Coordinates of C-alpha atoms and ligand atoms in Angstrom, one line a residue:
M29 CA 66.7 206.9 207.8
T30 CA 67.1 204.7 211.0
Q31 CA 68.6 206.1 214.2
A32 CA 69.3 202.9 216.4
M33 CA 70.1 204.2 219.9
L34 CA 71.4 202.3 222.7
E35 CA 69.7 203.4 225.9
D36 CA 70.4 201.2 228.7
L37 CA 74.3 201.0 228.5
V38 CA 74.8 203.6 231.3
E39 CA 71.6 204.7 232.9
G40 CA 70.4 208.0 231.2
L41 CA 72.9 207.9 228.4
R42 CA 71.6 207.6 224.8
V43 CA 74.2 206.5 222.2
P44 CA 73.5 206.2 218.4
T45 CA 74.6 202.6 217.1
D46 CA 74.4 203.3 213.5
L47 CA 76.7 204.8 210.8
F48 CA 76.9 208.5 210.5
V49 CA 77.0 209.4 206.9
G50 CA 76.3 212.6 205.3
G51 CA 74.8 214.0 208.5
R52 CA 72.4 211.0 208.8
W53 CA 72.2 207.9 211.2
V54 CA 71.8 205.0 208.8
A55 CA 72.0 201.3 209.0
A56 CA 74.6 199.3 207.3
E57 CA 73.5 198.7 203.7
D58 CA 73.2 195.0 204.3
G59 CA 71.7 195.4 207.7
G60 CA 74.5 193.8 209.6
R61 CA 75.5 194.7 213.2
F62 CA 78.3 193.6 215.5
A63 CA 78.7 193.3 219.1
V64 CA 80.6 195.7 221.6
V65 CA 81.7 193.6 224.7
D66 CA 82.3 195.1 228.2
P67 CA 85.8 193.9 229.1
A68 CA 85.0 193.9 232.8
T69 CA 82.3 191.3 232.4
G70 CA 82.8 189.8 228.9
E71 CA 79.1 190.6 228.3
E72 CA 77.8 192.3 225.0
I73 CA 76.6 195.6 225.7
A74 CA 75.6 197.1 222.2
H75 CA 75.2 196.0 218.6
V76 CA 76.7 198.6 216.3
A77 CA 76.0 198.6 212.5
N78 CA 78.8 196.9 210.5
G79 CA 79.8 199.1 207.7
T80 CA 80.3 197.4 204.2
V81 CA 82.4 198.3 201.3
E82 CA 79.2 199.9 199.8
D83 CA 78.8 202.2 203.0
A84 CA 82.6 202.9 202.6
R85 CA 81.8 204.3 199.2
R86 CA 78.9 206.2 200.3
C87 CA 81.0 207.8 203.1
V88 CA 83.5 209.0 200.4
D89 CA 80.5 210.4 198.3
A90 CA 79.3 212.4 201.3
A91 CA 82.8 213.6 202.3
D92 CA 83.1 214.6 198.5
A93 CA 79.8 216.4 198.5
A94 CA 80.8 218.5 201.3
A95 CA 84.4 219.2 200.5
A96 CA 84.2 222.4 198.6
G97 CA 81.7 224.1 201.0
W98 CA 83.9 223.3 203.8
A99 CA 87.1 224.4 202.4
A100 CA 85.5 227.5 201.3
T101 CA 84.0 228.1 205.0
S102 CA 85.9 230.8 206.7
P103 CA 88.6 229.9 209.2
R104 CA 86.7 231.9 211.7
R105 CA 83.6 229.7 211.2
R106 CA 85.5 226.6 211.1
S107 CA 87.3 227.7 214.4
E108 CA 83.8 228.6 216.5
I109 CA 82.5 225.2 215.1
L110 CA 85.6 223.6 216.9
R111 CA 85.5 225.6 219.8
R112 CA 81.6 224.7 220.4
A113 CA 82.6 221.2 219.8
F114 CA 85.2 221.7 222.9
E115 CA 82.4 223.2 225.1
L116 CA 80.0 220.4 224.2
M117 CA 82.5 217.6 224.9
T118 CA 83.4 219.1 228.1
E119 CA 79.7 219.4 229.2
R120 CA 79.2 215.8 228.2
G121 CA 82.3 214.7 229.7
E122 CA 81.0 212.4 232.4
Q123 CA 78.8 210.5 230.2
I124 CA 81.5 210.1 227.5
A125 CA 83.9 208.9 230.3
E126 CA 81.5 206.3 231.5
L127 CA 80.8 205.1 228.0
M128 CA 84.5 204.6 227.4
V129 CA 84.9 202.7 230.6
R130 CA 82.0 200.2 229.5
E131 CA 83.5 199.7 226.0
N132 CA 87.4 199.9 226.8
G133 CA 87.4 198.7 230.4
K134 CA 89.8 201.6 231.5
A135 CA 89.3 202.9 235.0
L136 CA 87.2 205.9 235.4
P137 CA 90.0 208.4 236.4
D138 CA 91.9 207.3 233.1
A139 CA 88.6 207.9 231.1
R140 CA 88.0 211.3 232.7
G141 CA 91.5 212.3 232.1
E142 CA 91.1 211.0 228.2
V143 CA 87.9 213.1 227.8
A144 CA 89.7 216.3 229.1
Y145 CA 92.9 215.6 226.9
A146 CA 90.6 214.8 223.8
A147 CA 88.5 218.0 224.0
E148 CA 91.7 219.8 224.2
F149 CA 92.4 218.9 220.6
F150 CA 89.2 220.7 219.6
R151 CA 90.1 223.7 221.6
W152 CA 93.6 223.9 220.4
Y153 CA 92.6 223.5 216.8
A154 CA 89.9 226.0 217.1
E155 CA 92.8 228.2 218.0
E156 CA 95.1 227.1 215.3
A157 CA 92.1 227.2 212.5
V158 CA 92.6 230.9 212.1
R159 CA 96.3 230.8 211.9
V160 CA 96.9 228.7 208.7
S161 CA 99.4 231.0 207.1
G162 CA 101.3 230.8 203.8
D163 CA 104.5 232.5 202.8
L164 CA 105.8 235.2 200.7
R165 CA 109.6 235.1 199.4
T166 CA 111.7 236.6 196.8
A167 CA 113.3 234.4 194.3
P168 CA 117.2 234.2 194.8
S169 CA 117.6 235.6 191.2
G170 CA 115.4 238.5 192.0
A171 CA 113.4 237.8 189.0
N172 CA 110.0 237.1 190.7
R173 CA 108.1 236.5 194.0
I174 CA 107.4 233.0 195.5
V175 CA 104.0 232.8 197.0
V176 CA 103.1 229.7 199.0
L177 CA 99.5 229.0 199.7
R178 CA 98.4 226.2 202.1
Q179 CA 95.4 224.4 200.9
P180 CA 93.4 221.8 202.6
I181 CA 94.8 218.4 201.4
G182 CA 91.3 216.8 200.7
I183 CA 89.2 213.9 201.9
S184 CA 90.9 212.1 204.7
L185 CA 90.6 208.6 206.1
L186 CA 91.1 208.6 209.8
I187 CA 91.6 205.0 211.4
T188 CA 91.9 204.9 215.2
P189 CA 92.9 202.3 217.8
W190 CA 90.7 201.0 220.7
N191 CA 93.2 202.3 223.6
F192 CA 92.3 205.9 223.4
P193 CA 88.9 205.9 221.7
A194 CA 88.2 209.7 222.2
A195 CA 91.7 211.4 221.9
M196 CA 93.0 209.3 218.9
A197 CA 89.8 210.6 217.1
T198 CA 89.8 214.2 218.1
R199 CA 93.7 214.4 217.6
K200 CA 92.9 213.7 213.9
I201 CA 89.5 215.3 213.4
G202 CA 90.5 218.7 215.0
P203 CA 93.3 219.5 212.7
A204 CA 91.6 217.9 209.6
L205 CA 88.5 220.2 210.2
A206 CA 90.7 223.2 211.1
A207 CA 92.6 222.8 207.8
G208 CA 89.3 222.6 205.7
C209 CA 89.3 218.9 205.2
T210 CA 86.3 216.4 205.2
V211 CA 86.9 213.1 206.8
I212 CA 85.9 209.6 207.2
L213 CA 86.5 208.0 210.8
K214 CA 86.8 204.3 210.9
P215 CA 87.0 203.7 214.7
A216 CA 88.3 200.6 216.3
S217 CA 85.8 197.7 216.3
E218 CA 86.2 197.2 220.3
T219 CA 85.3 200.7 220.8
P220 CA 82.9 202.2 218.1
L221 CA 80.4 203.8 220.7
T222 CA 82.8 206.7 221.8
A223 CA 83.4 207.7 218.2
L224 CA 79.4 207.7 217.6
A225 CA 79.2 209.8 220.7
L226 CA 81.7 212.3 219.3
A227 CA 80.0 212.3 215.9
E228 CA 76.8 213.7 217.9
V229 CA 79.0 216.2 219.5
L230 CA 80.3 217.6 216.3
A231 CA 76.9 217.4 214.6
D232 CA 75.5 219.6 217.7
A233 CA 78.4 221.9 217.4
G234 CA 77.4 222.8 213.9
V235 CA 79.7 220.7 211.7
P236 CA 78.0 220.5 208.3
D237 CA 76.5 217.3 206.9
G238 CA 79.2 215.1 205.3
V239 CA 82.2 217.1 206.8
V240 CA 82.6 214.2 209.5
N241 CA 81.5 210.8 208.6
V242 CA 81.8 207.7 211.0
L243 CA 82.2 204.3 209.8
P244 CA 82.2 201.5 212.4
S245 CA 83.1 198.2 210.7
R246 CA 84.5 194.7 211.6
R247 CA 85.8 194.5 208.0
S248 CA 88.5 197.0 208.6
G249 CA 90.8 195.7 205.9
A250 CA 88.0 195.9 203.0
V251 CA 86.6 199.0 203.9
A252 CA 90.0 200.7 204.2
Q253 CA 90.9 199.1 200.9
A254 CA 87.8 200.5 199.4
V255 CA 88.3 204.2 200.8
L256 CA 92.0 204.3 199.7
A257 CA 91.3 203.0 196.2
D258 CA 89.1 206.1 195.6
P259 CA 91.2 208.7 193.7
R260 CA 89.4 211.5 195.6
V261 CA 90.7 210.5 198.9
R262 CA 94.0 212.2 199.5
K263 CA 95.2 211.6 203.0
L264 CA 95.3 208.6 205.4
S265 CA 95.8 209.3 209.2
F266 CA 96.4 206.1 211.0
T267 CA 97.0 205.2 214.6
G268 CA 97.4 201.8 215.6
S269 CA 100.0 198.8 215.3
T270 CA 103.2 198.7 213.1
E271 CA 102.0 195.5 211.6
V272 CA 98.6 197.1 210.3
G273 CA 100.3 200.4 209.6
R274 CA 102.6 198.6 207.0
T275 CA 99.7 197.0 205.3
L276 CA 98.0 200.4 205.0
L277 CA 101.1 202.1 203.6
Q278 CA 101.3 199.5 200.8
L279 CA 97.6 200.1 200.1
A280 CA 98.0 203.8 200.0
A281 CA 100.9 203.5 197.7
D282 CA 98.4 202.5 194.9
Q283 CA 96.9 206.2 194.5
V284 CA 100.0 207.8 196.2
V285 CA 98.0 209.0 199.2
S286 CA 99.9 211.2 201.9
C287 CA 100.1 209.3 205.0
S288 CA 100.5 210.0 208.7
M289 CA 101.5 207.1 210.9
E290 CA 101.3 206.9 214.7
L291 CA 102.2 203.3 215.3
G292 CA 103.7 201.1 218.2
G293 CA 106.1 202.0 220.8
N294 CA 108.5 200.4 223.2
A295 CA 109.5 203.2 225.5
P296 CA 112.6 203.0 227.6
L297 CA 112.6 204.9 231.0
V298 CA 116.2 205.5 232.2
V299 CA 117.0 206.3 235.7
L300 CA 120.3 207.9 236.2
E301 CA 122.2 207.5 239.5
D302 CA 121.8 211.3 240.4
A303 CA 118.0 211.1 239.8
D304 CA 115.7 212.3 242.5
L305 CA 114.0 208.8 243.3
D306 CA 110.8 210.4 244.6
V307 CA 110.5 212.1 241.0
A308 CA 111.8 209.1 239.1
V309 CA 109.3 206.7 241.0
D310 CA 106.3 209.0 240.4
G311 CA 107.1 209.4 236.8
A312 CA 107.5 205.5 236.3
M313 CA 104.2 205.0 237.9
V314 CA 102.5 207.4 235.5
A315 CA 104.6 206.5 232.5
K316 CA 103.7 202.7 233.1
M317 CA 100.3 202.8 234.6
R318 CA 98.5 205.7 232.8
N319 CA 95.7 203.8 230.9
G320 CA 96.6 200.6 232.6
G321 CA 99.6 200.3 230.5
E322 CA 97.7 200.0 227.4
A323 CA 99.3 203.2 225.8
C324 CA 101.9 203.5 222.9
T325 CA 103.8 205.9 225.2
A326 CA 103.8 203.4 228.1
A327 CA 107.2 202.6 229.7
N328 CA 108.1 199.3 228.4
R329 CA 111.5 198.9 229.7
M330 CA 112.9 200.5 232.7
Y331 CA 116.8 200.8 232.6
V332 CA 118.1 201.7 236.1
H333 CA 121.7 202.8 237.1
R334 CA 123.1 199.8 239.1
S335 CA 123.9 202.0 242.3
V336 CA 120.0 202.8 242.6
A337 CA 118.3 199.9 241.2
T338 CA 117.5 198.0 244.4
E339 CA 116.0 201.2 246.0
F340 CA 114.2 202.1 242.9
T341 CA 112.7 198.7 242.2
E342 CA 111.6 198.2 245.9
R343 CA 110.1 201.5 245.8
L344 CA 108.3 200.8 242.5
A345 CA 107.2 197.3 243.8
R346 CA 105.7 198.9 246.8
R347 CA 103.7 201.3 244.8
M348 CA 102.7 198.7 242.3
A349 CA 101.5 196.3 245.1
D350 CA 99.1 199.1 246.1
V351 CA 97.3 199.5 242.8
T352 CA 93.7 198.2 243.2
T353 CA 92.3 196.1 240.4
G354 CA 88.5 195.9 239.4
P355 CA 85.9 196.9 237.1
G356 CA 86.4 200.5 235.8
L357 CA 83.6 202.0 237.3
S358 CA 84.1 200.4 240.7
G359 CA 86.7 202.8 241.9
A360 CA 89.6 200.7 241.3
A361 CA 92.8 202.2 239.9
L362 CA 93.4 199.7 237.4
G363 CA 90.6 198.2 235.0
P364 CA 90.5 195.1 232.8
L365 CA 92.6 194.7 229.7
V366 CA 90.7 195.2 226.4
N367 CA 90.0 191.4 225.8
A368 CA 91.2 187.9 226.6
D369 CA 94.0 187.9 223.8
A370 CA 95.4 190.8 225.5
V371 CA 95.5 189.0 229.0
Q372 CA 97.1 185.9 227.3
K373 CA 99.8 188.0 225.4
V374 CA 100.7 190.0 228.6
H375 CA 101.1 186.8 230.4
E376 CA 103.1 184.9 227.9
L377 CA 105.5 187.8 228.0
V378 CA 105.7 187.6 231.9
E379 CA 106.1 183.8 231.5
D380 CA 109.0 184.1 229.1
A381 CA 110.9 186.6 231.1
A382 CA 110.5 184.5 234.5
A383 CA 111.5 181.4 232.4
R384 CA 114.8 183.2 231.4
G385 CA 115.4 184.2 235.2
A386 CA 113.6 187.3 235.9
R387 CA 112.2 187.7 239.4
V388 CA 108.5 188.3 239.7
L389 CA 108.3 190.9 242.6
V390 CA 104.5 191.7 242.4
G391 CA 101.7 190.4 240.3
G392 CA 102.5 188.0 237.7
R393 CA 99.3 186.0 237.2
P394 CA 96.0 186.9 235.4
G395 CA 92.9 187.3 237.5
D396 CA 90.7 183.9 237.6
G397 CA 87.1 185.5 237.7
Q398 CA 85.1 187.0 235.0
G399 CA 86.6 189.8 232.9
F400 CA 90.0 190.4 231.4
F401 CA 92.0 191.4 234.4
Y402 CA 95.8 191.4 234.8
P403 CA 97.3 192.8 237.9
A404 CA 100.2 195.6 238.3
T405 CA 103.5 193.5 238.0
V406 CA 107.1 194.2 238.7
L407 CA 109.9 192.0 237.1
A408 CA 113.5 192.3 238.4
D409 CA 116.9 191.3 236.8
V410 CA 115.1 191.0 233.4
P411 CA 117.8 189.2 231.1
T412 CA 118.3 191.0 227.6
G413 CA 117.0 188.2 225.5
A414 CA 113.6 188.4 227.2
R415 CA 110.8 189.0 224.6
I416 CA 109.3 191.6 227.0
L417 CA 112.0 193.9 226.2
Q418 CA 111.5 193.8 222.5
E419 CA 107.9 193.7 222.0
E420 CA 105.0 196.1 223.2
I421 CA 103.6 194.9 226.5
F422 CA 100.4 196.9 226.3
G423 CA 99.6 195.9 229.9
P424 CA 100.5 196.9 233.6
V425 CA 103.8 195.3 233.7
A426 CA 107.3 196.9 234.6
P427 CA 110.4 195.0 233.6
V428 CA 113.7 196.4 235.4
V429 CA 116.9 196.0 233.9
T430 CA 120.4 197.7 235.4
F431 CA 123.1 199.4 233.5
D432 CA 126.5 200.8 234.6
D433 CA 127.1 204.1 232.6
D434 CA 125.3 206.5 230.2
D435 CA 126.5 205.1 226.9
E436 CA 125.2 201.7 227.9
A437 CA 121.9 203.1 229.0
V438 CA 121.7 204.9 225.5
R439 CA 122.6 201.7 223.6
L440 CA 120.2 199.6 225.5
A441 CA 117.4 202.2 224.9
N442 CA 118.1 202.5 221.1
D443 CA 118.3 198.7 220.8
T444 CA 114.8 198.4 219.3
E445 CA 113.0 199.1 216.0
Y446 CA 110.5 201.5 217.6
G447 CA 111.3 205.3 218.3
L448 CA 108.2 206.8 219.8
V449 CA 109.1 208.2 223.2
A450 CA 111.8 207.9 226.0
Y451 CA 111.7 209.1 229.6
V452 CA 115.0 210.0 231.4
F453 CA 115.5 210.9 235.1
T454 CA 118.2 212.9 236.5
R455 CA 118.9 216.0 238.6
D456 CA 121.6 217.1 236.1
L457 CA 119.7 218.8 233.2
A458 CA 122.7 219.2 230.8
R459 CA 123.2 215.3 231.1
G460 CA 119.5 214.8 230.5
L461 CA 119.5 216.9 227.4
R462 CA 122.6 215.1 226.2
L463 CA 120.7 212.0 226.4
A464 CA 117.8 213.5 225.1
E465 CA 119.7 214.3 221.9
A466 CA 121.2 210.8 221.7
L467 CA 118.1 208.9 222.1
D468 CA 116.5 207.6 218.7
C469 CA 112.9 208.6 219.2
G470 CA 110.2 211.4 218.4
M471 CA 109.8 212.4 222.0
V472 CA 111.5 212.7 225.4
G473 CA 109.9 213.1 228.9
L474 CA 112.9 214.6 231.1
N475 CA 112.0 214.1 234.8
R476 CA 108.3 213.6 233.6
G477 CA 106.4 210.6 233.0
V478 CA 103.9 212.1 230.6
V479 CA 104.6 213.8 227.3
S480 CA 101.1 214.0 225.5
D481 CA 100.0 217.6 225.0
P482 CA 97.7 218.8 222.4
A483 CA 100.2 222.0 221.8
A484 CA 103.2 219.6 221.2
P485 CA 104.2 217.5 217.9
F486 CA 103.5 214.1 219.0
G487 CA 105.0 211.1 217.0
G488 CA 107.9 208.8 216.3
T489 CA 111.0 207.7 214.6
K490 CA 111.8 204.4 212.9
Q491 CA 108.9 201.8 212.9
S492 CA 106.9 204.1 215.3
G493 CA 105.6 206.3 212.6
I494 CA 105.7 209.1 210.0
G495 CA 104.6 212.6 210.7
R496 CA 103.4 214.5 213.8
E497 CA 100.0 215.1 215.6
G498 CA 99.1 218.0 217.7
G499 CA 100.9 221.4 217.8
H500 CA 101.0 223.4 214.5
E501 CA 102.7 220.5 212.8
G502 CA 99.6 218.6 213.2
L503 CA 97.7 220.9 211.2
L504 CA 100.4 221.1 208.5
E505 CA 99.8 217.2 207.8
Y506 CA 96.3 218.2 206.3
T507 CA 97.5 220.9 204.0
E508 CA 99.2 220.9 200.7
S509 CA 101.6 223.7 199.7
K510 CA 101.0 225.2 196.5
Y511 CA 103.6 227.7 195.1
V512 CA 102.7 230.5 192.6
A513 CA 105.5 232.3 190.9
V514 CA 104.5 235.8 190.4
D515 CA 105.9 238.6 188.6
W516 CA 104.8 242.2 189.7
Ligands
NAD610 P1 95.4 197.8 215.4 O1 96.5 198.2 214.6 O2 95.0 196.4 215.5 O3 94.1 198.5 214.9 C1 93.9 200.0 214.7 C2 92.9 200.4 213.9 O4 93.1 199.7 212.6 C3 91.6 199.8 214.3 O5 90.6 200.7 214.0 C4 91.4 198.6 213.6 O6 90.1 198.2 213.2 C5 92.1 198.8 212.2 N1 92.6 197.8 211.3 C6 92.8 196.5 211.9 N2 93.3 195.9 210.7 C7 93.2 196.7 209.6 C8 93.5 196.6 208.2 N3 93.9 195.5 207.6 N4 93.3 197.6 207.4 C9 92.7 198.7 208.0 N5 92.5 199.0 209.2 C10 92.7 197.9 210.1 O7 95.8 198.7 216.9 P2 95.0 198.3 218.1 O8 95.1 197.0 218.8 O9 93.8 199.1 218.0 O10 95.8 199.5 219.0 C11 97.0 199.2 219.5 C12 98.3 199.7 219.0 O11 98.0 201.0 218.5 C13 99.3 199.5 219.6 O12 100.4 199.0 218.8 C14 99.7 200.9 219.9 O13 101.0 201.3 220.2 C15 99.2 201.8 218.8 N6 99.0 203.2 219.3 C16 99.9 204.2 218.8 C17 99.7 205.3 219.0 C18 100.7 206.4 218.5 O14 100.1 207.8 218.7 N7 101.8 206.1 218.0 C19 98.6 205.6 220.0 C20 97.7 204.9 220.5 C21 98.0 203.4 220.0

């Protein structure tokens, strides 16, 4: 057994850098490792075991060996272990936050916010674990009873993105463990360290060997294919881009694996003429700038009624101009983007909009020093054909478009293949609720720039995904209903 540890990443912090399989820290079967890079400097900060296809099979074996025992563990015991994981994660919160800043780049306040949010999924699902209820009905004919059991769906493959390295993992591990499933977590290659720190939290909280296995790998496609080809694996829960989601849905089809998909977003933020502009600007700032704009829920398109567009845009531009940019641990409000490609993509979208006639009010140029920095940017008068209104920006850029009436706002907002979340600002609650019903998406923030909550069903319509995470719904994704027809 090896247990490579990284000790100098953040002073005093020891983070495992091996694979976590069957409760043991092990090197990759071929000894390979890959580099993790600090986006603030471009420097390598760790070398993590690079899981192979053979390691993927070992993970399935470990998850299989633990499956019956974990499914038979009492809900109360599962609940207590998850509650302990919440407490340990909270105790280690500052270390995990610093780790996330180093591998993801996000500003420290965003990282602290994510740790608190992520830990809440352990607490919420500790509370849900003892409430997995079945159902008892009478057949309409009166001939018999219908008993509905909710059983663990089985071994689950969890694949997570780099933008929320902790929360996207706990949002899957919490309900899977509560339901009695064993899991294999494949974290994003950019941010494996946070996932490995979580594996330690879970092991220390008393999760039995093999119930949670963590498989960092640069060979994402090959290891996912190997896991999904194994008929013992019954669930795929994926958070990431729509493009990779489509590929995984096709792979999952071979063994008819149940899929929960949290994919890309292109959130509209609609400001009606009767909105309280203080509330709307505050909401727009958080909806745009939480996590530096690298969020599937980030406001991607701001639709503002013509009568308030100038005032809203000026106020937003002033707030965005005040956003400080720098390394995540420096006290800056905005850290670097995750890598050089991300900076290039964001800048291409800004240049395309500007070339089509958009006005750049703030920002609009990448940083010229080391690290992958892009400043807070506001674009006004963005024309409908601009790519930035169709593609996920995943950066700190706010394009503003004007509209004239509610019908036009709904039409523009729904004009996208995505349907994750929308934000609406109005003082008229009935009008806001009418718009919420008309918007084709899974979630609506009404006079709020944040919708994420462990107690609420998170997810999207159209090409933003299938299924829900969080709330009671999130747990049901890891159960299978079994119906027993009974005479008595
Ligand atoms: P990504 O799709 O590139 O990667 C996501 C995960 O899939 C990573 O672990 C990656 O290593 C893995 N992966 C990549 N190619 C794969 C393949 N062929 N087979 C199997 N796995 C593969 O996404 P990303 O760049 O890490 O994250 C950003 C995306 O995630 C954005 O589109 C964002 O909107 C989305 N996201 C969605 C939600 C949501 O809840 N809807 C939340 C966060 C992020």
